[in-house]
PDB file of N, CA and C in Angstrom:
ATOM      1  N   UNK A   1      13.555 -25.270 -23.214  1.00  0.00           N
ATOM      2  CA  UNK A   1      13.073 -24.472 -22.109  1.00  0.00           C
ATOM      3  C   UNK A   1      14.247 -23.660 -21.552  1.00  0.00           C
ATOM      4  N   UNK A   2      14.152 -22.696 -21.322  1.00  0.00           N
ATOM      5  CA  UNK A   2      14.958 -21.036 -20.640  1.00  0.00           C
ATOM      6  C   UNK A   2      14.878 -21.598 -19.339  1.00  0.00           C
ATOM      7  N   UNK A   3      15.969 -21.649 -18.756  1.00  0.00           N
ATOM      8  CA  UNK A   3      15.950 -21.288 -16.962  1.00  0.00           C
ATOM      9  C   UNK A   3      16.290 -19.615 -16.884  1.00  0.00           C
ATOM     10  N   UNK A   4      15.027 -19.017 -15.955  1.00  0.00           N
ATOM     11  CA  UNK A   4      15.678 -17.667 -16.009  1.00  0.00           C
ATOM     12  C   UNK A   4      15.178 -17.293 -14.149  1.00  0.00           C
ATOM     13  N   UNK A   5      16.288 -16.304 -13.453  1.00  0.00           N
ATOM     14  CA  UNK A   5      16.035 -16.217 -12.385  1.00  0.00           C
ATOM     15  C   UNK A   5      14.798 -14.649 -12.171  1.00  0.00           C
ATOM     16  N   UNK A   6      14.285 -14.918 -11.087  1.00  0.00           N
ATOM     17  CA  UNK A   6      13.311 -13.969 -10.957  1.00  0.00           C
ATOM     18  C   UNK A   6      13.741 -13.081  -9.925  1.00  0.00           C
ATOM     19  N   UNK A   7      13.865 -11.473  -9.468  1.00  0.00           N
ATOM     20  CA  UNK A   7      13.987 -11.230  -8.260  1.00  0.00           C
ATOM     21  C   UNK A   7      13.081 -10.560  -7.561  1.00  0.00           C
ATOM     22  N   UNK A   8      12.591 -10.887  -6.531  1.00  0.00           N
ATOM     23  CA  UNK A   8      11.354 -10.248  -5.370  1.00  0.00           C
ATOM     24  C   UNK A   8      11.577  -9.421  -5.278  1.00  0.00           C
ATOM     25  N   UNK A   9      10.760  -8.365  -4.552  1.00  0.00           N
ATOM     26  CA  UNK A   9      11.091  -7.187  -3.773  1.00  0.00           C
ATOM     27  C   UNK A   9      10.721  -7.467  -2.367  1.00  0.00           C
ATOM     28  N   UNK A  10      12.026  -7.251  -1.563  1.00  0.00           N
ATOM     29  CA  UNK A  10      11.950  -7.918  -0.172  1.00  0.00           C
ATOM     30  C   UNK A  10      10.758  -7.586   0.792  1.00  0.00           C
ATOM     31  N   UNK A  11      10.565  -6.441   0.605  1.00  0.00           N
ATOM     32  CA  UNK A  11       9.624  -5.294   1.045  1.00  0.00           C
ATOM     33  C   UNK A  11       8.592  -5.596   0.449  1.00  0.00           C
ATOM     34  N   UNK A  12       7.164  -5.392  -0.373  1.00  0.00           N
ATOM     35  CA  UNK A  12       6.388  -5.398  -0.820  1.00  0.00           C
ATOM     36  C   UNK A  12       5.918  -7.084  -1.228  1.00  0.00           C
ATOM     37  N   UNK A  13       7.188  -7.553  -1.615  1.00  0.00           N
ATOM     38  CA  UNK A  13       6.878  -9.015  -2.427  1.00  0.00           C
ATOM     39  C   UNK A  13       5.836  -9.330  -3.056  1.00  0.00           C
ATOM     40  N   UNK A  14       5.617  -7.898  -3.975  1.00  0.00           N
ATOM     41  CA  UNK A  14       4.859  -8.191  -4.998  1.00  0.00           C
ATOM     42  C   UNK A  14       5.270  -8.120  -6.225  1.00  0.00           C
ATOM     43  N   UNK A  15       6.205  -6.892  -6.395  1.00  0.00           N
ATOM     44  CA  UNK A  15       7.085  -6.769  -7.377  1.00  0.00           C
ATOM     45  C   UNK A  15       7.768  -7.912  -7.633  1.00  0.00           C
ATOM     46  N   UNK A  16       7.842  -8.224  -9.118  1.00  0.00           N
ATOM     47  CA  UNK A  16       9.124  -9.531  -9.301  1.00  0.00           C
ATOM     48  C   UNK A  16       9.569  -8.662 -10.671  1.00  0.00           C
ATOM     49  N   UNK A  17      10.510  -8.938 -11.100  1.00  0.00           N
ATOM     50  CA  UNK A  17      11.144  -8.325 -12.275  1.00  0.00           C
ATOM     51  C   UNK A  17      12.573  -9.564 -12.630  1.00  0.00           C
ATOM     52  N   UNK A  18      13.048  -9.376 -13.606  1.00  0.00           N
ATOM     53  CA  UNK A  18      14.281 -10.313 -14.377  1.00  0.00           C
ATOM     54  C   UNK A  18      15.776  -9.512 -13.938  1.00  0.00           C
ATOM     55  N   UNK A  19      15.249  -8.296 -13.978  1.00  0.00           N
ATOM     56  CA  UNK A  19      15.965  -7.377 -14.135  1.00  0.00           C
ATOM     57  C   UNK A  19      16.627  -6.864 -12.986  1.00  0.00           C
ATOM     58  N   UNK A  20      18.097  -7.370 -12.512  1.00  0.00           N
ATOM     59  CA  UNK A  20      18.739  -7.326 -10.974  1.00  0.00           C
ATOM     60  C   UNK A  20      18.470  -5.680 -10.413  1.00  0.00           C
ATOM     61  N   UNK A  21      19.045  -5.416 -11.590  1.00  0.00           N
ATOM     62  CA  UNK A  21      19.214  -3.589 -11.350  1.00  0.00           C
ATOM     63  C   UNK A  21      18.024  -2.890 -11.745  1.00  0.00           C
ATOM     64  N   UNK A  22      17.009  -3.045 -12.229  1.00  0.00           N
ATOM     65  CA  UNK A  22      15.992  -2.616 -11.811  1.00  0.00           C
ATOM     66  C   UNK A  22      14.849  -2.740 -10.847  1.00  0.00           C
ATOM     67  N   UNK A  23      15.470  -4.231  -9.653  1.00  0.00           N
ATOM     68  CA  UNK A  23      14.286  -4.458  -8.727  1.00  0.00           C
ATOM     69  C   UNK A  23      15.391  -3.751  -8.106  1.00  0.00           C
ATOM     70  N   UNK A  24      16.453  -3.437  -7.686  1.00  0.00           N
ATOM     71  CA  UNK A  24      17.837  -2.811  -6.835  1.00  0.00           C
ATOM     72  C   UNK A  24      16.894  -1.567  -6.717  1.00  0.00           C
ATOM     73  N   UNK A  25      16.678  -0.669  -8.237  1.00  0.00           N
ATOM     74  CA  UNK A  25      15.830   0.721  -7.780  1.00  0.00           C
ATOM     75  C   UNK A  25      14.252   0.471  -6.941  1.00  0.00           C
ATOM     76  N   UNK A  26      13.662  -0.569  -7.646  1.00  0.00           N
ATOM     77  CA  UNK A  26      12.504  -0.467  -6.828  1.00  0.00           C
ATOM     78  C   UNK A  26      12.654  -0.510  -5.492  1.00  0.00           C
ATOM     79  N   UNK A  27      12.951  -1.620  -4.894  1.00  0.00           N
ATOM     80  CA  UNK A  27      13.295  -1.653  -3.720  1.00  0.00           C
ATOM     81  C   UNK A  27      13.743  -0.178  -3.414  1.00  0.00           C
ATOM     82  N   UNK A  28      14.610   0.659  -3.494  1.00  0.00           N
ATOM     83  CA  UNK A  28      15.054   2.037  -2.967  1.00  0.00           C
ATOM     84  C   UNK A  28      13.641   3.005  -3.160  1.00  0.00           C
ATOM     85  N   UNK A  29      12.879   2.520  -3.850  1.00  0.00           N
ATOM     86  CA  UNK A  29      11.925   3.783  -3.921  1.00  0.00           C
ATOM     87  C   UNK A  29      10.872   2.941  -3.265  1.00  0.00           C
ATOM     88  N   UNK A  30      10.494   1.457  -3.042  1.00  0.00           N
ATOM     89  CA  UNK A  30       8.901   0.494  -2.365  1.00  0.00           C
ATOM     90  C   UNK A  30       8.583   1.434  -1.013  1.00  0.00           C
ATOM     91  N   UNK A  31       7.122   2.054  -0.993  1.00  0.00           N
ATOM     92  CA  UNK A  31       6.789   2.215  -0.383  1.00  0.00           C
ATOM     93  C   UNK A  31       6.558   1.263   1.295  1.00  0.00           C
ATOM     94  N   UNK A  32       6.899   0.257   0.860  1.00  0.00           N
ATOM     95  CA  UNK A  32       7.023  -0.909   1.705  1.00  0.00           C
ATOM     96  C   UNK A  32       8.477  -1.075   2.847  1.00  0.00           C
ATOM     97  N   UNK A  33       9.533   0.182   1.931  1.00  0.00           N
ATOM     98  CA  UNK A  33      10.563  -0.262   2.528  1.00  0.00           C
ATOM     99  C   UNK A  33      10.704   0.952   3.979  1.00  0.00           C
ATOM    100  N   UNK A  34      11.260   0.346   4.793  1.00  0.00           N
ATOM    101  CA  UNK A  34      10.820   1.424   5.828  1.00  0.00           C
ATOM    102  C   UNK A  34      11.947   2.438   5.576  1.00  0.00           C
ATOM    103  N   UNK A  35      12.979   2.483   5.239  1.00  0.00           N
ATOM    104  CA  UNK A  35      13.784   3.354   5.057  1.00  0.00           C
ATOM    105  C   UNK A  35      12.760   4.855   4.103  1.00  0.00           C
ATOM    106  N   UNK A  36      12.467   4.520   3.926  1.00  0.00           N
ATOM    107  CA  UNK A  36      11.683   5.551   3.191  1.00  0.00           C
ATOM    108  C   UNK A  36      10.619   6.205   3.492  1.00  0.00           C
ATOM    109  N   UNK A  37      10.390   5.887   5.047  1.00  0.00           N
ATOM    110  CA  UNK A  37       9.564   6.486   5.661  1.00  0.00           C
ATOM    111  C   UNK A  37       8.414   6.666   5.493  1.00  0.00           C
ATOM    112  N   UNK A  38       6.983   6.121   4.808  1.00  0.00           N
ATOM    113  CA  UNK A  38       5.916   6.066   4.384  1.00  0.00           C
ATOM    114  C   UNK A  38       4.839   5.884   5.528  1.00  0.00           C
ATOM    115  N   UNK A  39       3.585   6.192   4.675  1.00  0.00           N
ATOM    116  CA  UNK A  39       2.739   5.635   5.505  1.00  0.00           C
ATOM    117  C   UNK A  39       2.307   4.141   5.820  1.00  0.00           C
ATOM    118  N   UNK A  40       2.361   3.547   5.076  1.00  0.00           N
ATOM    119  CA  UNK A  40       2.301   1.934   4.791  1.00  0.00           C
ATOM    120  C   UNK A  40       3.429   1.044   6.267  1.00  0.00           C
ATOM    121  N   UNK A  41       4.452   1.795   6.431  1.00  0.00           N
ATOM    122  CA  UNK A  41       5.479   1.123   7.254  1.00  0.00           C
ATOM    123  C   UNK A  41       5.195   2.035   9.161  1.00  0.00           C
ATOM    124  N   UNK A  42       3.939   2.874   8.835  1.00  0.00           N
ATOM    125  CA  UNK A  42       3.779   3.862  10.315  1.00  0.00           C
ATOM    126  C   UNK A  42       2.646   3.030  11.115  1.00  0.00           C
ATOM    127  N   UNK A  43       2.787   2.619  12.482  1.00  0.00           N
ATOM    128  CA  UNK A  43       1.726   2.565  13.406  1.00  0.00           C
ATOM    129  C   UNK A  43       0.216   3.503  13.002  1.00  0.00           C
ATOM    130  N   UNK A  44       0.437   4.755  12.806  1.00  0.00           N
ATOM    131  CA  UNK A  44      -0.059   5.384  12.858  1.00  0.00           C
ATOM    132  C   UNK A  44      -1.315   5.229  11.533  1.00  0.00           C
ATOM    133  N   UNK A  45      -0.777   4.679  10.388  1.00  0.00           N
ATOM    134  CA  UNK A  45      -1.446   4.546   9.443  1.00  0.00           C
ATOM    135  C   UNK A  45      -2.754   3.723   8.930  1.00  0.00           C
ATOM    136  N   UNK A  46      -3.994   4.031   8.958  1.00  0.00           N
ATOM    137  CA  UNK A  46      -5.143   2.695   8.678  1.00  0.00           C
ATOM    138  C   UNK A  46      -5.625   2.439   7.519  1.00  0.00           C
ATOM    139  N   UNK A  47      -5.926   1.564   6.964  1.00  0.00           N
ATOM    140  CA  UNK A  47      -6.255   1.104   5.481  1.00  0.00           C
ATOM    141  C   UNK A  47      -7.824   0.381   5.690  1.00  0.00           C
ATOM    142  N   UNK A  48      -9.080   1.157   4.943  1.00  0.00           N
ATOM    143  CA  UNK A  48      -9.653   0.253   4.988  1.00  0.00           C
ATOM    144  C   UNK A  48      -9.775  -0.153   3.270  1.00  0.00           C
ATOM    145  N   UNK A  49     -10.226  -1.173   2.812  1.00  0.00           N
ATOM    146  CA  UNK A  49     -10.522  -1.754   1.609  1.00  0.00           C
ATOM    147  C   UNK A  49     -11.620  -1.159   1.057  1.00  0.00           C
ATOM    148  N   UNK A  50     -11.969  -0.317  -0.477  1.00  0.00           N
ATOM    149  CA  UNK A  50     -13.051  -0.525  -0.747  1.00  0.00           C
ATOM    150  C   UNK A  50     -13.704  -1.670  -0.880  1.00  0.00           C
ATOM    151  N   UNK A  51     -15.329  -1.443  -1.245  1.00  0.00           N
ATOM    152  CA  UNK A  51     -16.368  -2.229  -1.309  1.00  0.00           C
ATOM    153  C   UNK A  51     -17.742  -1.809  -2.153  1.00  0.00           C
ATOM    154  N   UNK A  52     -18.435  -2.665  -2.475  1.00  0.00           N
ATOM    155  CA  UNK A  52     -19.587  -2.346  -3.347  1.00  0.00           C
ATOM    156  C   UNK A  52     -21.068  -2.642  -2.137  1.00  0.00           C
ATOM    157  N   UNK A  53     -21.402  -1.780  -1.734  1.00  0.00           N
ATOM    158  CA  UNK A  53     -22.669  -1.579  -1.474  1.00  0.00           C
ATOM    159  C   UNK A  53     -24.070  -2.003  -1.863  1.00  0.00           C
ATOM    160  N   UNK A  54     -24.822  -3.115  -1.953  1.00  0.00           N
ATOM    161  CA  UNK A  54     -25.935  -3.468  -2.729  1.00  0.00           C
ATOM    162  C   UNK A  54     -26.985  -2.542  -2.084  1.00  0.00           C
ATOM    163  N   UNK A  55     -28.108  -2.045  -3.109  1.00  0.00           N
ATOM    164  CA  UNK A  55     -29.435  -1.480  -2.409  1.00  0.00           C
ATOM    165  C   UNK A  55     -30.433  -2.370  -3.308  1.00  0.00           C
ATOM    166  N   UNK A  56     -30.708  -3.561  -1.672  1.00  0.00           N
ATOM    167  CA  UNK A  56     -32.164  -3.968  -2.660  1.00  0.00           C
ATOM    168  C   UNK A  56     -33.261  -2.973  -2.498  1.00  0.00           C
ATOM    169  N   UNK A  57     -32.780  -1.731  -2.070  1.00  0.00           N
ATOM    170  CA  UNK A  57     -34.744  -1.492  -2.304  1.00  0.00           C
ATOM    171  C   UNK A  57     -35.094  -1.011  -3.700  1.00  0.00           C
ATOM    172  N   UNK A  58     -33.902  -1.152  -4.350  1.00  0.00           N
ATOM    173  CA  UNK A  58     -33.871  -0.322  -5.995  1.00  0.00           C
ATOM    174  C   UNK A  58     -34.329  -1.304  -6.782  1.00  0.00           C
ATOM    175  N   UNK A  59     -34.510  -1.144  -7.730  1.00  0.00           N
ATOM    176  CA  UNK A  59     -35.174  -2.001  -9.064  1.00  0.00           C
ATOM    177  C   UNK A  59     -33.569  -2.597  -9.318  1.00  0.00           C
ATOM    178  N   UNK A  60     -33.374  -3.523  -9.371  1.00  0.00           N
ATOM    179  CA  UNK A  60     -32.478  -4.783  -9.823  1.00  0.00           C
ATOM    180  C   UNK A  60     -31.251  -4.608  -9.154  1.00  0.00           C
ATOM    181  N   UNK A  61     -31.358  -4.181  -7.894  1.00  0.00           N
ATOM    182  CA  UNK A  61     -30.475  -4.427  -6.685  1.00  0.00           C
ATOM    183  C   UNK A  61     -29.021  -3.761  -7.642  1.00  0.00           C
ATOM    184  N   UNK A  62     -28.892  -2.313  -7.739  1.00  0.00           N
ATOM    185  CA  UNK A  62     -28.012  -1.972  -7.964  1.00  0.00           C
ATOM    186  C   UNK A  62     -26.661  -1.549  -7.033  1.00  0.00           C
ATOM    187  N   UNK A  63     -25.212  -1.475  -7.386  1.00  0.00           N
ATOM    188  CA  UNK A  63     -24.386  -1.254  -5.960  1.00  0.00           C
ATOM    189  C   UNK A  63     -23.695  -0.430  -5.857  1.00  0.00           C
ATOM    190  N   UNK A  64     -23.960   0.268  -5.276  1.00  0.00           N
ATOM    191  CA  UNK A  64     -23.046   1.628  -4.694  1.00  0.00           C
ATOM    192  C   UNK A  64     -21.295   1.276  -4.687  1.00  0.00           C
ATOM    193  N   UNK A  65     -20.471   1.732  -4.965  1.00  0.00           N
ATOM    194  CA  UNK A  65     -19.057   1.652  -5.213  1.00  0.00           C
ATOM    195  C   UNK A  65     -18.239   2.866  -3.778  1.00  0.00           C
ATOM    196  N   UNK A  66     -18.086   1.931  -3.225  1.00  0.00           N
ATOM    197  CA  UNK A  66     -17.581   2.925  -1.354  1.00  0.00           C
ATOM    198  C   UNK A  66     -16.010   2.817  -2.110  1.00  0.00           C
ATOM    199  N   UNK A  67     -15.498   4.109  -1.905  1.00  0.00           N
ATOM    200  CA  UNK A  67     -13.850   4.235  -2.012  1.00  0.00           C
ATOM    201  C   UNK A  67     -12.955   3.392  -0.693  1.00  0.00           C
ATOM    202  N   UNK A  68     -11.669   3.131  -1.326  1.00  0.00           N
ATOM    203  CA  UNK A  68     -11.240   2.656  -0.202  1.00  0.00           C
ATOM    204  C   UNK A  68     -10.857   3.879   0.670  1.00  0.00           C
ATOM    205  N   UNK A  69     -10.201   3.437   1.754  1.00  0.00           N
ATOM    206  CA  UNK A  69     -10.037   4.707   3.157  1.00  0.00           C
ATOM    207  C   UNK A  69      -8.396   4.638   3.608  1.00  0.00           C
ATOM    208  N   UNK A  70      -7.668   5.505   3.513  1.00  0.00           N
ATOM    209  CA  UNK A  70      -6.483   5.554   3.924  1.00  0.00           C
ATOM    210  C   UNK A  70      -6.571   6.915   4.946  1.00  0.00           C
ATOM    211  N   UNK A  71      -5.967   6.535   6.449  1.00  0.00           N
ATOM    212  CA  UNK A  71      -6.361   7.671   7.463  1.00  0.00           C
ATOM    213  C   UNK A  71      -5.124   7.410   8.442  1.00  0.00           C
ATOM    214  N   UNK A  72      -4.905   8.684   8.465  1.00  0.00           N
ATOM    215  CA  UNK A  72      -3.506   9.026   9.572  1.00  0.00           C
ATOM    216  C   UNK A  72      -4.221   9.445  10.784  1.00  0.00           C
ATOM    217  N   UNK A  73      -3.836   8.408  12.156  1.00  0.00           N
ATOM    218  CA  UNK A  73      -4.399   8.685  13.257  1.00  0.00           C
ATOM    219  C   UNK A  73      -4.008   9.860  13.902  1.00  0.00           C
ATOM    220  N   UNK A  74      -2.766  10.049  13.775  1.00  0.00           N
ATOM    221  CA  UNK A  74      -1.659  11.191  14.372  1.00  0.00           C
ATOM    222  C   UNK A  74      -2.374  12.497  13.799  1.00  0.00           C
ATOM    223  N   UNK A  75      -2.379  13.072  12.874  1.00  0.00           N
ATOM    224  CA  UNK A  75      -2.609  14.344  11.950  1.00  0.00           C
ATOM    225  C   UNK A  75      -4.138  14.095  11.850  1.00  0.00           C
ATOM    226  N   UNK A  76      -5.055  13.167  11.896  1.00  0.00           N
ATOM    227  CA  UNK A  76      -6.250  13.086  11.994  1.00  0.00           C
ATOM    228  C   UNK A  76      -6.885  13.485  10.188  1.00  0.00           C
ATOM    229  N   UNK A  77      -6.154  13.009   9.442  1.00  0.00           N
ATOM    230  CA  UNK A  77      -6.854  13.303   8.012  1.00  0.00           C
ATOM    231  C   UNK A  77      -6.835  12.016   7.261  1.00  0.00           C
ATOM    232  N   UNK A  78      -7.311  12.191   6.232  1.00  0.00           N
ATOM    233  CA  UNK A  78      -7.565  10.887   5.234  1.00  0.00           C
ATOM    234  C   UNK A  78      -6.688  11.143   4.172  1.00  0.00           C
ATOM    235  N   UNK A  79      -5.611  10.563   3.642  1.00  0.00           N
ATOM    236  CA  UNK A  79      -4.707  10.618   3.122  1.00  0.00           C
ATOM    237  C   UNK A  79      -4.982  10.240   1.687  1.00  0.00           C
ATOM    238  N   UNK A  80      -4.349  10.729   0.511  1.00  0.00           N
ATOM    239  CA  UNK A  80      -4.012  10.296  -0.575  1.00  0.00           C
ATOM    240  C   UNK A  80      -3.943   9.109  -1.197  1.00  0.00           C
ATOM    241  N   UNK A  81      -4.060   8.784  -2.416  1.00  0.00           N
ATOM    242  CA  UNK A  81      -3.718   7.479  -2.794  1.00  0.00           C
ATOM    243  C   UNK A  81      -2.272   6.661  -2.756  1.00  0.00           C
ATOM    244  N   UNK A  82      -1.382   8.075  -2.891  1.00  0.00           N
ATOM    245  CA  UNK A  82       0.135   7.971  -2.390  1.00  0.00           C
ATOM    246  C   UNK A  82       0.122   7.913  -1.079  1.00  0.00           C
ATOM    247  N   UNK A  83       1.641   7.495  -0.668  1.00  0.00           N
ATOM    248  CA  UNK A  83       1.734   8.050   0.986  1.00  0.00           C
ATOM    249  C   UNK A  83       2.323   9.060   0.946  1.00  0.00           C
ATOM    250  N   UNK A  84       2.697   9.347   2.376  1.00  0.00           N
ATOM    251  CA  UNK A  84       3.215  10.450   2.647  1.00  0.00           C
ATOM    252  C   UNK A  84       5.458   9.672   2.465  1.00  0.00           C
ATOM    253  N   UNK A  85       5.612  10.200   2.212  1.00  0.00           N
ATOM    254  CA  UNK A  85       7.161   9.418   2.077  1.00  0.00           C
ATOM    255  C   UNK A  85       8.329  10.928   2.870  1.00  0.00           C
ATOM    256  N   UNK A  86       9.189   9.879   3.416  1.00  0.00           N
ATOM    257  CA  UNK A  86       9.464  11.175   4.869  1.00  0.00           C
ATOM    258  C   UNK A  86       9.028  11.239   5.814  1.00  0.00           C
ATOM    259  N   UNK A  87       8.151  10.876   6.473  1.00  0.00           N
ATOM    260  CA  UNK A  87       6.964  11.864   7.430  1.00  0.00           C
ATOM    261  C   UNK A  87       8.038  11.832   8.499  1.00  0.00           C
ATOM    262  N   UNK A  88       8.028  13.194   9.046  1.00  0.00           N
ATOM    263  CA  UNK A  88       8.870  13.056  10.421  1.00  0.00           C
ATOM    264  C   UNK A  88       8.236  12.515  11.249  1.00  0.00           C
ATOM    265  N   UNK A  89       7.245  12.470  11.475  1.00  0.00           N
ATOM    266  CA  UNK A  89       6.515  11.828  12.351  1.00  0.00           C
ATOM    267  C   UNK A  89       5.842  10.303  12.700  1.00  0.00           C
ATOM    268  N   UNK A  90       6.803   9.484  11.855  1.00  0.00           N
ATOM    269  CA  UNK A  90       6.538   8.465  11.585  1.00  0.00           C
ATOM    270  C   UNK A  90       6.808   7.192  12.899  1.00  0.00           C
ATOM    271  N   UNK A  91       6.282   6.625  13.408  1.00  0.00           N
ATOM    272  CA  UNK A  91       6.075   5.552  14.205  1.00  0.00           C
ATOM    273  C   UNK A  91       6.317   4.203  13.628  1.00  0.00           C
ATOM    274  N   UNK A  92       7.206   3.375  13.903  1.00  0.00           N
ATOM    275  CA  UNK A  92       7.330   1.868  12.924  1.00  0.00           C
ATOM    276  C   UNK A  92       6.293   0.921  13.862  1.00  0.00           C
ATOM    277  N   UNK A  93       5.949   0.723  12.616  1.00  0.00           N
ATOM    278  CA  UNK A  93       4.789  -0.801  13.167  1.00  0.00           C
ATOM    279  C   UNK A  93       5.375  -1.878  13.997  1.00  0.00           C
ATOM    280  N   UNK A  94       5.086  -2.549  14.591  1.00  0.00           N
ATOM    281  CA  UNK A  94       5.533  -3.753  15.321  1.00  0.00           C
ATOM    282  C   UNK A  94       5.929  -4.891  14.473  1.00  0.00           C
ATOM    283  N   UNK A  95       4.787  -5.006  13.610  1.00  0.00           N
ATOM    284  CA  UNK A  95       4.737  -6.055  12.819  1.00  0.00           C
ATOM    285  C   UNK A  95       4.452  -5.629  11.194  1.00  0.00           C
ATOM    286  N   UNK A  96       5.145  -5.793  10.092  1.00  0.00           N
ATOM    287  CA  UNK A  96       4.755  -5.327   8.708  1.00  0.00           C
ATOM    288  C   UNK A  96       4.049  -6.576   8.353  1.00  0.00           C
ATOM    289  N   UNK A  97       3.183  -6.041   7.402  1.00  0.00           N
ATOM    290  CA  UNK A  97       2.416  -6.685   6.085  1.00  0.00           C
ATOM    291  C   UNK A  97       3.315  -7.805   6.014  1.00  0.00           C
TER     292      UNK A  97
END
């Protein structure tokens, strides 16, 4: 059996990789990290989850597929699947993910 070390990404902690110097870049680019100014790390930012919709009034209760919702309260639009990275206008959350 291999002992081998794993490294997190402090920020996101979803990323794991073997590879020191390649979680070093992730981390510099994780949308998670606030240095990087995203939407994910702004007050301002809301996430809702998609979901599947059932309609029983249809013949074999088929389900509608709702997108998920990413919405900037500040600028008042629904944002991308990316964030915004930069935003001058960015507000830090109280509390992260």
């Amino acid at each position: 059996m291999r002992e081998r070390t794993i490294y997190e990404c402090e920020h996101c902690n979803k990323k794991k990789l073997i590879n020191k110097t390649q979680m070093k870049k992730h981390e510099n680019m994780c949308w998670f990290n606030s240095k990087n100014r995203t939407c994910l790390t702004c007050s301002h930012y809301e996430y809702e989850p998609g979901y599947l919709e059932p309609h029983p009034e249809l013949d074999g209760c088929p389900c509608e597929r709702v997108e998920a919702i990413r919405y900037c309260y500040l600028n008042d639009t629904q944002l991308d699947k990316k964030p915004i990275i930069n935003c001058k206008d960015l507000r830090e959350k109280e509390e992260l993910m």
